[in-house]
Short mmCIF file of C-alpha atoms in Angstrom, two decimals:
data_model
loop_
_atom_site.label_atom_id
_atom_site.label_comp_id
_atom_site.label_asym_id
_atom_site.label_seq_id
_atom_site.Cartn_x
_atom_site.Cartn_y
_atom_site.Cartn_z
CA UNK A 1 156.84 38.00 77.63
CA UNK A 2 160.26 36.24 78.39
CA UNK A 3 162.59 36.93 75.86
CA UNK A 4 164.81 34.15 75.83
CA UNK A 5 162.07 31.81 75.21
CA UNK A 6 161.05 33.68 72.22
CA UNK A 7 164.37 33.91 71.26
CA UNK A 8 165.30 30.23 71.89
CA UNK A 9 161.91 29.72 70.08
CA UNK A 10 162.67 31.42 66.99
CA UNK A 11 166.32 30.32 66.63
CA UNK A 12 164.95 26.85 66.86
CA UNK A 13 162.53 27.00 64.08
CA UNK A 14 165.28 28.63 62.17
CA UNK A 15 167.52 25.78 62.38
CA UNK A 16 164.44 23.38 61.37
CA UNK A 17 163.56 25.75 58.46
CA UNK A 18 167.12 25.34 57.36
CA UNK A 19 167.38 21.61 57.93
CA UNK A 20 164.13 20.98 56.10
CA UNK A 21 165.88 23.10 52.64
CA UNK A 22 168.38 20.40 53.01
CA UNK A 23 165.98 17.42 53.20
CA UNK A 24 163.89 18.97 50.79
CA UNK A 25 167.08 18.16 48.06
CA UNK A 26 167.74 14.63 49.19
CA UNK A 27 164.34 13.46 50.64
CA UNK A 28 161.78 15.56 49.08
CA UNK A 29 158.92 12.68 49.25
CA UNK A 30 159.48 12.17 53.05
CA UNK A 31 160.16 15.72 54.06
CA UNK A 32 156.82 17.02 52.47
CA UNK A 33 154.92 14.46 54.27
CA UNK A 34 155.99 15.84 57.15
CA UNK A 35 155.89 19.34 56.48
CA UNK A 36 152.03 19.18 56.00
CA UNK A 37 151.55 17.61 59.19
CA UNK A 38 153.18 20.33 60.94
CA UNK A 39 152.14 23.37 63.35
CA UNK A 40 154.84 25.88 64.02
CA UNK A 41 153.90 28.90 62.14
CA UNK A 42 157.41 30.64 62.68
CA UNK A 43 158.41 28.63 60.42
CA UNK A 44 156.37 30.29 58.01
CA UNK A 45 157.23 33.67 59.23
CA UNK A 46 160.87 33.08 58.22
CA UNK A 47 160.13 31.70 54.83
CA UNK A 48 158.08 35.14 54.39
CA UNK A 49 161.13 36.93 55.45
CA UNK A 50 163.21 35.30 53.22
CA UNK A 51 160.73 35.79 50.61
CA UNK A 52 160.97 39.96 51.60
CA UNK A 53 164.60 39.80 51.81
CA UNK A 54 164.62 38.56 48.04
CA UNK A 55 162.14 41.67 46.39
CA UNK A 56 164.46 43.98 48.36
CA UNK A 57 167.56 43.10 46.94
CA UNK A 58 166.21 42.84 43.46
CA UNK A 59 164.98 46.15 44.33
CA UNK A 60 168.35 47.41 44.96
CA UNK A 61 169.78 45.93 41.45
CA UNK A 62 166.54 47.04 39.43
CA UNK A 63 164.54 50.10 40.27
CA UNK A 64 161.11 49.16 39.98
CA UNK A 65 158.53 51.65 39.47
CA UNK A 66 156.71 49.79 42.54
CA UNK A 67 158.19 49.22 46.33
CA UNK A 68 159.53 46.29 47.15
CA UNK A 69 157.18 46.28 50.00
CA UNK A 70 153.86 46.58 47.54
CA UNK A 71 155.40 43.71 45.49
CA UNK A 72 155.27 41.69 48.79
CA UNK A 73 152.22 42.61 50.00
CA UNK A 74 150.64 41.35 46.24
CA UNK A 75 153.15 38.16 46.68
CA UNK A 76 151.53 37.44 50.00
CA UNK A 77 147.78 38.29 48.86
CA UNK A 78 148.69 35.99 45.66
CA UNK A 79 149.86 32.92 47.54
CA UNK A 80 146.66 32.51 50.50
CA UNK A 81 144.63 32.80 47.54
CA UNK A 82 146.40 29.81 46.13
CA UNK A 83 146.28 28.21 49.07
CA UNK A 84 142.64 29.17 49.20
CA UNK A 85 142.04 27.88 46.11
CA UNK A 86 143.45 24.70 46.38
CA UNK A 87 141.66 24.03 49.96
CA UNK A 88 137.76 24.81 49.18
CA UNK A 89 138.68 22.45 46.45
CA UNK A 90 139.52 19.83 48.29
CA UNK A 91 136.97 19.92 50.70
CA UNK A 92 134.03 18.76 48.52
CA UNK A 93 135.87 15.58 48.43
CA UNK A 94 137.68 15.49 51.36
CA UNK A 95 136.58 16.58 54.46
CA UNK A 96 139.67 15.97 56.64
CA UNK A 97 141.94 19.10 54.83
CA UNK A 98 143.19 21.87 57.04
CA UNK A 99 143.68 25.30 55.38
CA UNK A 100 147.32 25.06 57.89
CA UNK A 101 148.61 22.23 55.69
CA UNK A 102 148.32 23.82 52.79
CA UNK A 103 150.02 26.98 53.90
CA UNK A 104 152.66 25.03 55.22
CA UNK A 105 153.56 23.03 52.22
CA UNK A 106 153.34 25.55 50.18
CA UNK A 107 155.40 27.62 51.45
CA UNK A 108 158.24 25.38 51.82
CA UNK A 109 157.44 24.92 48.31
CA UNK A 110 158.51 28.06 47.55
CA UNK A 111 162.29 27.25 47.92
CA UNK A 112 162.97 26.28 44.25
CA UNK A 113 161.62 29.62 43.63
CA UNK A 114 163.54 31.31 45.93
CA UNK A 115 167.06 29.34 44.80
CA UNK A 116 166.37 30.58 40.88
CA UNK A 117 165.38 34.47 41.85
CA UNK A 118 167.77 34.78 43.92
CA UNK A 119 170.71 33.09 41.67
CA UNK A 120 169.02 34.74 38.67
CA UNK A 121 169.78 37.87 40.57
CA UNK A 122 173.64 37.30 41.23
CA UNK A 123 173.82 35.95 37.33
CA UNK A 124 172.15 39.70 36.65
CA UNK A 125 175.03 41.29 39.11
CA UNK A 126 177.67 39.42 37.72
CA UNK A 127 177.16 38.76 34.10
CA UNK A 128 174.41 41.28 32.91
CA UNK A 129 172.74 40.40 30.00
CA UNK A 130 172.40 40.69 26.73
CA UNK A 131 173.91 37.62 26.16
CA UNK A 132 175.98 36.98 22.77
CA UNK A 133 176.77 34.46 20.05
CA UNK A 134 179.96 33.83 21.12
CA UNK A 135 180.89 30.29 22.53
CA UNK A 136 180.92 31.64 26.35
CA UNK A 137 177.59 33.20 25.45
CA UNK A 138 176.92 29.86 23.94
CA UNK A 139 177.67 27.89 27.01
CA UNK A 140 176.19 29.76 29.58
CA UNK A 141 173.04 29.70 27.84
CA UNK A 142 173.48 25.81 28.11
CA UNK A 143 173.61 26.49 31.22
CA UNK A 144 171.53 28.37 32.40
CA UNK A 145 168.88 26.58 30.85
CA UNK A 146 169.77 23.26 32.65
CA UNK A 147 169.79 25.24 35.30
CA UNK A 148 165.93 27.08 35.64
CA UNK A 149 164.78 23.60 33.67
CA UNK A 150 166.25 21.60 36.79
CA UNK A 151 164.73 23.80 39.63
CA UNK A 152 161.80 23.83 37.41
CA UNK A 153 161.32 20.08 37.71
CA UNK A 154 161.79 20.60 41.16
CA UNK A 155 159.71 23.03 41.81
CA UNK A 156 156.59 21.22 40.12
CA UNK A 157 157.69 17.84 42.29
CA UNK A 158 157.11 19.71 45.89
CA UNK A 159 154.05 21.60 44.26
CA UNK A 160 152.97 18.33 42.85
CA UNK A 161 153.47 16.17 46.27
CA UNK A 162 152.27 19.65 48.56
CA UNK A 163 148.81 19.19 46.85
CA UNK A 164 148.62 15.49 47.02
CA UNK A 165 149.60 15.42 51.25
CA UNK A 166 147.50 18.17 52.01
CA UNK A 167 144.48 17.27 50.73
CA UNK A 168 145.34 13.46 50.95
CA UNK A 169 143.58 12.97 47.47
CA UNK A 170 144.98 10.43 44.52
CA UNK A 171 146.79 11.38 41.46
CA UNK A 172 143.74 11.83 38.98
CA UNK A 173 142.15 14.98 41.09
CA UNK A 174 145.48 16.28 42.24
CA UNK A 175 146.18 16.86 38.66
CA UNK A 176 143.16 17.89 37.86
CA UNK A 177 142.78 20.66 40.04
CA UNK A 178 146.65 22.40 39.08
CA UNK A 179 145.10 22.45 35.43
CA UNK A 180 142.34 24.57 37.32
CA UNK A 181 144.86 26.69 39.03
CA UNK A 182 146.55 26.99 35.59
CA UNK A 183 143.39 28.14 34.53
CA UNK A 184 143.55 31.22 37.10
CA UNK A 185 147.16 31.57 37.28
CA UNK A 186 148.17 31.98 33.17
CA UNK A 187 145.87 35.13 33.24
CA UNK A 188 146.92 36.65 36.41
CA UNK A 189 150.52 36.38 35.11
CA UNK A 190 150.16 38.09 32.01
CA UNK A 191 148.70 40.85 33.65
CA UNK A 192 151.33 41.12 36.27
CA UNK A 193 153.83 41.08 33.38
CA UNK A 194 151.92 43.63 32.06
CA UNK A 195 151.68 45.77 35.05
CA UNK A 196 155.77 45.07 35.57
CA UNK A 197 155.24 43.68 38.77
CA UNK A 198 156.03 39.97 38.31
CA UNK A 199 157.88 39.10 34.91
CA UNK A 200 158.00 35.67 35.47
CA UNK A 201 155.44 34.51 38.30
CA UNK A 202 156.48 34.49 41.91
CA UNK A 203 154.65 31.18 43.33
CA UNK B 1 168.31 -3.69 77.19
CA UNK B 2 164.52 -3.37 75.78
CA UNK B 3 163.59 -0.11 74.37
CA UNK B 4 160.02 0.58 75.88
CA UNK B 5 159.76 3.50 73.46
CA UNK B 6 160.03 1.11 70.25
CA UNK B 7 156.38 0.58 69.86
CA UNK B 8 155.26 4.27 70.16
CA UNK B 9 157.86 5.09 67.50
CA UNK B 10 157.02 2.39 65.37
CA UNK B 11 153.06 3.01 65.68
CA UNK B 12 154.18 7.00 64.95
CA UNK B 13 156.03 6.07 61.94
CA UNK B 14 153.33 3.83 60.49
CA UNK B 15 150.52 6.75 61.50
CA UNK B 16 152.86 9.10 59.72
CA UNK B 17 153.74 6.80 56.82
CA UNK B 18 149.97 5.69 56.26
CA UNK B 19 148.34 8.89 56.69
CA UNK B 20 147.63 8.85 53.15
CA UNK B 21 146.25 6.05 51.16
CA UNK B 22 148.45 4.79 48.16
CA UNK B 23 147.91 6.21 44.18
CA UNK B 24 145.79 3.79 42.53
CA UNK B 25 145.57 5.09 38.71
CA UNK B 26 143.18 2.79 37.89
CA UNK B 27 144.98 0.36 35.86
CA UNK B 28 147.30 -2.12 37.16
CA UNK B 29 150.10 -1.35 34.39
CA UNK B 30 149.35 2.35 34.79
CA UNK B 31 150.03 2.60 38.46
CA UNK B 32 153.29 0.17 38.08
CA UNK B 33 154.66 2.19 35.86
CA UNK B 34 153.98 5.25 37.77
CA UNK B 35 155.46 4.36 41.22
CA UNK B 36 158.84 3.01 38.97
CA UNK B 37 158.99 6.70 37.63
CA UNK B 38 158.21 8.26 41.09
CA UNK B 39 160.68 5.96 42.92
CA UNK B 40 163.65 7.69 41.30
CA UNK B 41 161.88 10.99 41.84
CA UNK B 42 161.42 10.47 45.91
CA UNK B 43 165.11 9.90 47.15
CA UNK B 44 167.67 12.93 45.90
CA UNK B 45 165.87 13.43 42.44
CA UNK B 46 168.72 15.67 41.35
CA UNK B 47 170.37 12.73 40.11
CA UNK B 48 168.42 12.19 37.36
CA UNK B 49 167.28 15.66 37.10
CA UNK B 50 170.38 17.65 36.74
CA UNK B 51 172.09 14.98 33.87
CA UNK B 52 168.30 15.48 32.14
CA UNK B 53 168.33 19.06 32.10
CA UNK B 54 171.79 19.48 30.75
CA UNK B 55 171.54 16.68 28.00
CA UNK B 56 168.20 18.19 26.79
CA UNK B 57 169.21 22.33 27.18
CA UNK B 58 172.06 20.86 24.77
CA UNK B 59 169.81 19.02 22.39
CA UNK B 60 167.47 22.24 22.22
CA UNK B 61 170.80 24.57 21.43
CA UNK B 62 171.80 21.57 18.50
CA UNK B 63 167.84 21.79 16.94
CA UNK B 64 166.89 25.40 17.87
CA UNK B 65 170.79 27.38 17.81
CA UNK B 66 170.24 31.23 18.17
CA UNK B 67 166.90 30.85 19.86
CA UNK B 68 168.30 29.52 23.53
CA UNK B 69 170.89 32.79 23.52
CA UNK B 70 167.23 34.98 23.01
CA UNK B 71 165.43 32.58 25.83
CA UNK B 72 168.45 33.34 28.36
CA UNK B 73 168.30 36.90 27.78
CA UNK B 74 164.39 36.84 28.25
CA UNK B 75 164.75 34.95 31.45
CA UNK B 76 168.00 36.85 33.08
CA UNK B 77 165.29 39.97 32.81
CA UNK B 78 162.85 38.48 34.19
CA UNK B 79 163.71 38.40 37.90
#
């Protein structure tokens, strides 16, 4: 195996990984598109690592009675069955889907989710809660809230438009199926709450 | 000069741009007034995202008070 291929290879898809965050910001709409046409499944790799990178530092500033690595491994089982789910629904009315482009968008769609764990984390490090009533208590609160509602909004546009380009269906069934995958997801949640392995879902 | 490679871009573009078939919600109003919301949504939606979010995590503080302070707390454990 030649190394500095691999290497070249890897450092490449990094920088496209990292351009495609940007784009994702400014040009959401046009960047999607793309992403679900693509094939370079490094990409994906260092999304996942990023992803891993994440439940070990939140690790490190909150034991959890589970590894970091178990939390992964449930993250990782979690998310091909949602992009499972969302495929074998697809294809009983369109038979042109690949399983690929839904892995691919949605795991770019994954960097909203990313942006509020991980800031939610630093927020954690370096104003712990409990918050109080006082007016900087007050404020950041404000805050915050803008905050998770705005990457929130985001979050559900990329979700919204990785559903729509991968399985190239209109708006009505699109929206149909999340309510199905609501229909799954609400349950799992509260039982990973309950287990204290996700307290607010990872997807 | 003529660029040779103009029509293989342009055919690529309109392959990639087409690929998908346009959101028809049935009725004519219906899908106008969907592709005016989604227009400001396509091209840097944090413009009218970010303004949004503040203006209405202010107006929930102003109807709801003591409740947001509980909500942040809730949410800074829940990473």
């Amino acid at each position: 195996m030649d190394f500095k291929k691999l290497s070249a290879e890897i450092i490449a898809s990094l920088i496209i990984v990292l351009r495609r965050f940007i784009f994702l910001i400014f040009t959401p709409y046009k960047t999607l598109r793309k992403i679900s046409l693509e094939k370079d499944w490094s990409q994906i790799l260092i999304i996942f690592f990023m992803v891993y990178l994440y439940f070990n530092f939140a690790y490190l500033l909150r034991e959890s009675i589970f590894s970091p690595n178990l939390i992964f491994i449930i993250f990782l089982i979690n998310f091909f069955f949602t992009c499972l789910f969302f495929y074998i629904i697809s294809r009983f009315f369109n038979k042109e889907t690949s399983f690929d482009s839904f892995v691919f968008s949605l795991t770019y769609s994954l960097f909203p989710t990313l942006v509020w764990f991980f800031g939610n984390s630093l927020f954690y490090f370096i104003l712990p809660p409990p918050r109080r009533l006082t007016l900087g208590g007050k404020i950041f609160s404000i805050f915050f809230i803008a905050f998770s509602v705005s990457l929130l909004i985001w979050k559900l546009i990329l979700f919204f438009l990785s559903i729509r380009f991968s399985s190239r269906l209109g708006f009505y069934k699109v929206f149909y199926f999340i309510l199905l995958y609501l229909c799954f997801l609400i349950p799992l949640s509260i039982l990973f709450y309950y287990l204290k392995i996700f307290r607010i879902p990872f997807i | 000069m003529k660029n040779i490679n103009t029509p293989y871009h342009l055919k690529n573009k309109l392959n990639e741009v087409f690929f998908i078939e346009p959101n028809d919600l049935g009725w004519v109003f219906l899908t106008k007034f969907y592709k005016k919301i989604t227009s400001y949504l396509k091209t840097a939606p944090f413009i009218i995202i970010i303004p949004l979010s503040f203006f209405f995590s202010f107006l929930f503080y102003l109807i709801f008070g003591k409740l947001l302070v509980k909500i942040v707390n809730l949410l800074q454990y829940g990473f």
